[in-house]
Coordinates of C-alpha atoms and ligand atoms in Angstrom, one line a residue:
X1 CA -27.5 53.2 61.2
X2 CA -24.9 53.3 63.7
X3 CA -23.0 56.1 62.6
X4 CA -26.1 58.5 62.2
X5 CA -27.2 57.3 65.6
X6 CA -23.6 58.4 67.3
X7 CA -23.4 61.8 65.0
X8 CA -24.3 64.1 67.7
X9 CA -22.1 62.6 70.0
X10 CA -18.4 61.9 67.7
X11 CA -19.9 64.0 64.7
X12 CA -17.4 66.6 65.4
X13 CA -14.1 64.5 66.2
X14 CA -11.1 64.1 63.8
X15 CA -12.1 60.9 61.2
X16 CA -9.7 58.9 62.4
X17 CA -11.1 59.1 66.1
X18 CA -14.4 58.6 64.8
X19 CA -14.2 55.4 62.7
X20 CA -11.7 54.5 66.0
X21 CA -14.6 55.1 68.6
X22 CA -17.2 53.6 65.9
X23 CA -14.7 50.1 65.3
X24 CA -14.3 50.3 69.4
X25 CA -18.6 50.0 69.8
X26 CA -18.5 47.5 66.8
X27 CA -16.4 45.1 68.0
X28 CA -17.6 45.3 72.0
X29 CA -20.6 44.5 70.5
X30 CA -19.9 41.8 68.6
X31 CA -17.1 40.3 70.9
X32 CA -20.3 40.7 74.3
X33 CA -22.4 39.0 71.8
X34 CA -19.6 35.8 71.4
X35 CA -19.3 36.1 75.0
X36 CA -23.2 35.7 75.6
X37 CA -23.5 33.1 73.4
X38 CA -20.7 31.0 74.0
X39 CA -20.7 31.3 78.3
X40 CA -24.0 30.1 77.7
X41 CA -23.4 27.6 76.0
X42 CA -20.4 26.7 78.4
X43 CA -23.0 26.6 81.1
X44 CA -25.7 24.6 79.4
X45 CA -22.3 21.8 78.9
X46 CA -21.4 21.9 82.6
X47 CA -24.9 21.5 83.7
X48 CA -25.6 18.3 80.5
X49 CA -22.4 16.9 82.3
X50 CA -23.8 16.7 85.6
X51 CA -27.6 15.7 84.6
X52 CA -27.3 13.9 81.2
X53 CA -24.1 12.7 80.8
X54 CA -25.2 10.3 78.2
X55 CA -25.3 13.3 75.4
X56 CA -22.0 14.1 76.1
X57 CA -20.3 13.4 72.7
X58 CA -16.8 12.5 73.5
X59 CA -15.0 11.1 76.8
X60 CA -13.0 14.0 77.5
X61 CA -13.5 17.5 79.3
X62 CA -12.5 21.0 77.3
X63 CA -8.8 21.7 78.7
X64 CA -8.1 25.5 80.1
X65 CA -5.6 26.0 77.6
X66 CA -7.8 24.5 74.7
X67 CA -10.6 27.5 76.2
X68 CA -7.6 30.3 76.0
X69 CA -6.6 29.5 72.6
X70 CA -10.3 29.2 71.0
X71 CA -11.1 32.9 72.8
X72 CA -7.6 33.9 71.3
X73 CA -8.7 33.0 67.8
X74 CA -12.5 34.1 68.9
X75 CA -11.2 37.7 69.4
X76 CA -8.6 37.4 66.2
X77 CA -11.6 36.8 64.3
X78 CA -13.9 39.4 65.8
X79 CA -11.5 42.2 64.6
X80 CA -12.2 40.8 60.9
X81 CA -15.6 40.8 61.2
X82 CA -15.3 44.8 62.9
X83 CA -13.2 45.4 59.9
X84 CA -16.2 43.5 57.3
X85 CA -18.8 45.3 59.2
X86 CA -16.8 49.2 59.5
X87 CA -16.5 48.5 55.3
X88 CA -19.8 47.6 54.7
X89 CA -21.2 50.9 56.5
X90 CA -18.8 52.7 54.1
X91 CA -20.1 51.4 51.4
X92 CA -24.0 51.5 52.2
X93 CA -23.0 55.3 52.9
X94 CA -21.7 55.5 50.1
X95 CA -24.8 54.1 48.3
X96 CA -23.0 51.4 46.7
X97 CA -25.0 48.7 48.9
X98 CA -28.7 47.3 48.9
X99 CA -28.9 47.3 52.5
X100 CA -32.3 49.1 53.5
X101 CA -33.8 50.0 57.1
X102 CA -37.2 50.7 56.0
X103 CA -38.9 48.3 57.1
X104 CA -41.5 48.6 54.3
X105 CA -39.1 49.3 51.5
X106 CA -39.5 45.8 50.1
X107 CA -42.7 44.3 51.5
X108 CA -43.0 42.8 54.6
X109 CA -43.2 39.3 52.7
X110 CA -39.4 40.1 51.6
X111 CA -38.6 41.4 55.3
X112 CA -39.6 37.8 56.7
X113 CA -38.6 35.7 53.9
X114 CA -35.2 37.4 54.0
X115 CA -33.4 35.5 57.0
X116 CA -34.1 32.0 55.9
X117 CA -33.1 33.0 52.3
X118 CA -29.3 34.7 54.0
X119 CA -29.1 31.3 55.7
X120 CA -29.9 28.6 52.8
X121 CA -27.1 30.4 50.7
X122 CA -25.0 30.8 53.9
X123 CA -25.6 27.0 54.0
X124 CA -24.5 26.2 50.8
X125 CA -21.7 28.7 50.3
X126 CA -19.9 27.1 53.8
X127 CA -20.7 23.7 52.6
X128 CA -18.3 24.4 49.7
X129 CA -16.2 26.9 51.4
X130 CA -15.7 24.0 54.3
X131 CA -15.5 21.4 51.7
X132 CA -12.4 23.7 50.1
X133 CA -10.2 24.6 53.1
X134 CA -10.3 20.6 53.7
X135 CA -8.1 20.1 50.7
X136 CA -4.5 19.9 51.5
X137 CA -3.7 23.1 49.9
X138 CA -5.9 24.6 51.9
X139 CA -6.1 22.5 55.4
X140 CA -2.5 23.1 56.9
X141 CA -2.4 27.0 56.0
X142 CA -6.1 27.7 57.0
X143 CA -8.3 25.4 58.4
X144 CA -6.2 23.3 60.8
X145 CA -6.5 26.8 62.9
X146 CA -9.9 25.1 63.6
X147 CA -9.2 21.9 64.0
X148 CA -6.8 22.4 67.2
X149 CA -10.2 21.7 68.8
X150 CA -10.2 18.1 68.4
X151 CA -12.9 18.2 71.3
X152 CA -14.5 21.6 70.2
X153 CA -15.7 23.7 73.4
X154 CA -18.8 26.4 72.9
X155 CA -16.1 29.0 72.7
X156 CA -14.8 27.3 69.6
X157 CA -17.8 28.9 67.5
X158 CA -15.4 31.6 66.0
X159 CA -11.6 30.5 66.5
X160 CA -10.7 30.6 63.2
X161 CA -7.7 31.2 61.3
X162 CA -7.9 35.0 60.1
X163 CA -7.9 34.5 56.3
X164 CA -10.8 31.7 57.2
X165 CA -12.8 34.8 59.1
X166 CA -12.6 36.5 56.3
X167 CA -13.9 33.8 54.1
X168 CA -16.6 33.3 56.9
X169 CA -18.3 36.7 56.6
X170 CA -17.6 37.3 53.1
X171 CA -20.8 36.1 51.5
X172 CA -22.8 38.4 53.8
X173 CA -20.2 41.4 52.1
X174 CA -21.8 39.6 48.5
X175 CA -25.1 39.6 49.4
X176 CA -25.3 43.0 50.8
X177 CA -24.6 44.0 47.1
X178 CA -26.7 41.3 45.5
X179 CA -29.8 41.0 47.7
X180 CA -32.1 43.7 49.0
X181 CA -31.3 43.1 52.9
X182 CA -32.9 45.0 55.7
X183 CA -29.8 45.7 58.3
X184 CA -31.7 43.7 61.1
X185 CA -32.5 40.9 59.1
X186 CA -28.5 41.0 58.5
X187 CA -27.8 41.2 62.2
X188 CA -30.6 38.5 62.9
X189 CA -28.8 36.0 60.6
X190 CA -24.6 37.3 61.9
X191 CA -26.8 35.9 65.4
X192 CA -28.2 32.7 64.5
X193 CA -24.9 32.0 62.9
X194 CA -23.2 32.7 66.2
X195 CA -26.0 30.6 67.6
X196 CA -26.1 27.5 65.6
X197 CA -22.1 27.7 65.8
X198 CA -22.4 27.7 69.3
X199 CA -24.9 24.0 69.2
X200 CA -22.4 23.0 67.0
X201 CA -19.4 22.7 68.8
X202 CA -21.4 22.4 72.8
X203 CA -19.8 18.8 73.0
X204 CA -23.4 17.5 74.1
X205 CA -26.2 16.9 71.9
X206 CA -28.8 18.7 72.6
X207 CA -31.4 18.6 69.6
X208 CA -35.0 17.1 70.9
X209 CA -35.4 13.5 69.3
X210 CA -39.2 14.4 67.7
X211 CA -37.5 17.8 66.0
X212 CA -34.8 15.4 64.7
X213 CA -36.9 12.7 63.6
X214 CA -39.4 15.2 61.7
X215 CA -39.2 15.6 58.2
X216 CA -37.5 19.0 58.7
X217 CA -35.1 17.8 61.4
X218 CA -33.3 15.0 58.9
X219 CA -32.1 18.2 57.0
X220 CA -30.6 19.8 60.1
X221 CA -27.3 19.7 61.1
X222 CA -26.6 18.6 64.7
X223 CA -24.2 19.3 67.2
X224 CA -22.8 15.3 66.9
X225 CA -22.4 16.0 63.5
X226 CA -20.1 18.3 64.1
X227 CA -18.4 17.4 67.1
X228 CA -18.2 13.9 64.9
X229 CA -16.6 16.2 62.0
X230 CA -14.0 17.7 64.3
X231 CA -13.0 14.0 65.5
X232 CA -12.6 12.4 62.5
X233 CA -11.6 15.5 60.0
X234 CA -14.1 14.6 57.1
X235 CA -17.6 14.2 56.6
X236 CA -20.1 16.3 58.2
X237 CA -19.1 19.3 56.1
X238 CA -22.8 21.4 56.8
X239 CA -23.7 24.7 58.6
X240 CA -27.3 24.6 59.1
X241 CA -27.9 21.5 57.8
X242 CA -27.0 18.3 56.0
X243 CA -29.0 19.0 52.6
X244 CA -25.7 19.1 51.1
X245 CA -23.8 16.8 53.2
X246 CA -26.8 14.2 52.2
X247 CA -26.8 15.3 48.7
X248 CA -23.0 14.7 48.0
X249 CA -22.7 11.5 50.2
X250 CA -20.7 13.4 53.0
X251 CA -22.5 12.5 55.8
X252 CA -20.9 10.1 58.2
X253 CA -22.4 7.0 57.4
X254 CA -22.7 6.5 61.2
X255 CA -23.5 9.9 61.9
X256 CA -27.4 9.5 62.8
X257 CA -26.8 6.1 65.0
X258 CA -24.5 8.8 67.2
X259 CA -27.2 11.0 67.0
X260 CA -29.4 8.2 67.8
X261 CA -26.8 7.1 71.4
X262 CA -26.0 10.8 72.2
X263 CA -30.1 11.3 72.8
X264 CA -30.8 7.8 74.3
X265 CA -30.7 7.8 77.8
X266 CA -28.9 4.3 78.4
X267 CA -30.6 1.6 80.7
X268 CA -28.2 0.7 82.5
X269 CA -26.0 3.3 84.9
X270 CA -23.2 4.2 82.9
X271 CA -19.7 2.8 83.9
X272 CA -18.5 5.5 86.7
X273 CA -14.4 6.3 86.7
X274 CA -13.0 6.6 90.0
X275 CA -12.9 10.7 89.1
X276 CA -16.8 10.3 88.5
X277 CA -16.7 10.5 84.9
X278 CA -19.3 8.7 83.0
X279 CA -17.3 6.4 80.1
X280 CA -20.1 5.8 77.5
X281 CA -19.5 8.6 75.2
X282 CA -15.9 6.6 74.7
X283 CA -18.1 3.6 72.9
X284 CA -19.4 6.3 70.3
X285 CA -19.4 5.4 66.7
X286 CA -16.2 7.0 65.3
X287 CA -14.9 5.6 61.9
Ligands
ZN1 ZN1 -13.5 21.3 59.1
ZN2 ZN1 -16.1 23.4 64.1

């Protein structure tokens, strides 16, 4: 674990510089690891905007203050997470957690089937979660924080309100006590939550068309999904994928044909503004 690792180096400092220089690595980790993430994904939009304009999911470009605000909330919610994380190595300290690092503790079966098991209840807990902060009780106090993004940049992936970070991370602080986890497999899934958050809100659609037209890929979410879900403020209520969404009958009913338009390179040249920006995203199924 962390702390053991840094023992020699802070093991002799006063507690309160300790858990300060401990929150400090935590949260440069995890705020280089938003950066990575979501700069890439920044860069894989320019470059889709330049080579396959087509995907791009609506006709506008992310605004510089729209960018400044999500990183604002980005960083907000970062300090939750340091706090969710600094409590959960108390508590494993402590003993009170299952969270293991021997690799063989459980069976290496368990240590594989582990991550796709964190996200399937992940999936289904945010479904809800998502499905909750949309009710007007909820939307104006909480989740609107999210929805300021009307065209959600890559940077969006963690500009939440701060009582929605906390809901956000919670169920990994259940699970911990619930589930045998192994602390990578933790970290691997706090990644590909990051990552899939990132696709989510890229404004291009970048799923291949034979992964979304495999039987596996009509359970995935996809970035115009979501991009669709920030748009229109319902529907599309999924993490990982729409196995809820399509249970419940909360997927946009024209949320595949944008799929469908957002992958389909058109024919014709698209219709070129005078500024050189292409117009057919503006056609997209909306309502
Ligand atoms: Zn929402
Ligand atoms: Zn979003």
């Amino acid at each position: 674990m962390l702390t053991d690792f840094l023992s020699p180096i802070i093991g002799d400092w006063p507690v309160a510089l300790r858990w300060g220089a401990i929150g400090g690595i935590i949260f440069a980790l995890i705020a280089a690891r938003y950066f990575l993430a979501a700069g890439a994904g920044f860069g894989i939009s320019t470059l889709l905007g330049k080579i396959a304009p087509w995907r791009k999911l609506q006709n506008r470009d992310f605004s510089r203050q729209q960018i400044t605000r999500e990183i604002a909330y980005s960083m907000l919610s970062t300090l939750i997470f340091v706090a969710v994380v600094g409590l959960i190595i108390v508590m494993t300290s402590a003993g009170w957690t299952q969270l293991y690092t021997d690799p063989y503790a459980y069976g290496l079966v368990w240590l594989i089937l582990q991550v796709p098991a964190v996200l399937l209840i992940q999936d289904f807990y945010f479904y809800w979660m998502h499905r909750i902060v949309h009710q007007p009780a909820f939307y104006n106090r909480v989740h609107k924080t999210h929805h300021l993004s009307t065209n959600p940049s890559p940077f969006s992936a963690f500009a939440f309100h701060p009582f929605e970070a906390v809901l956000e991370i919670a169920i990994f602080l259940v699970l911990v006590f619930i589930i045998p986890l192994h602390a990578i497999a933790l970290i691997t899934a706090g990644l590909l939550s990051l990552v899939y958050n990132v696709y989510g809100h890229l404004g291009y659609e970048v799923m291949p068309r034979f992964l979304a037209n495999s039987p596996i890929g009509y359970w995935l979410n996809k970035s115009a999904y979501h991009n669709q879900h920030h748009r229109t403020y319902r529907y599309n209520y999924g993490l990982y994928t729409v196995i809820w969404d399509r249970l419940y009958g909360t997927l946009h009913p024209k949320a595949d044909q944008l799929y469908d338009q957002a992958t389909q390179k058109p024919e014709t040249e698209p219709v070129i503004f005078s500024h050189g920006k292409s117009i057919s995203p503006a056609t997209r199924p909306d309502s």
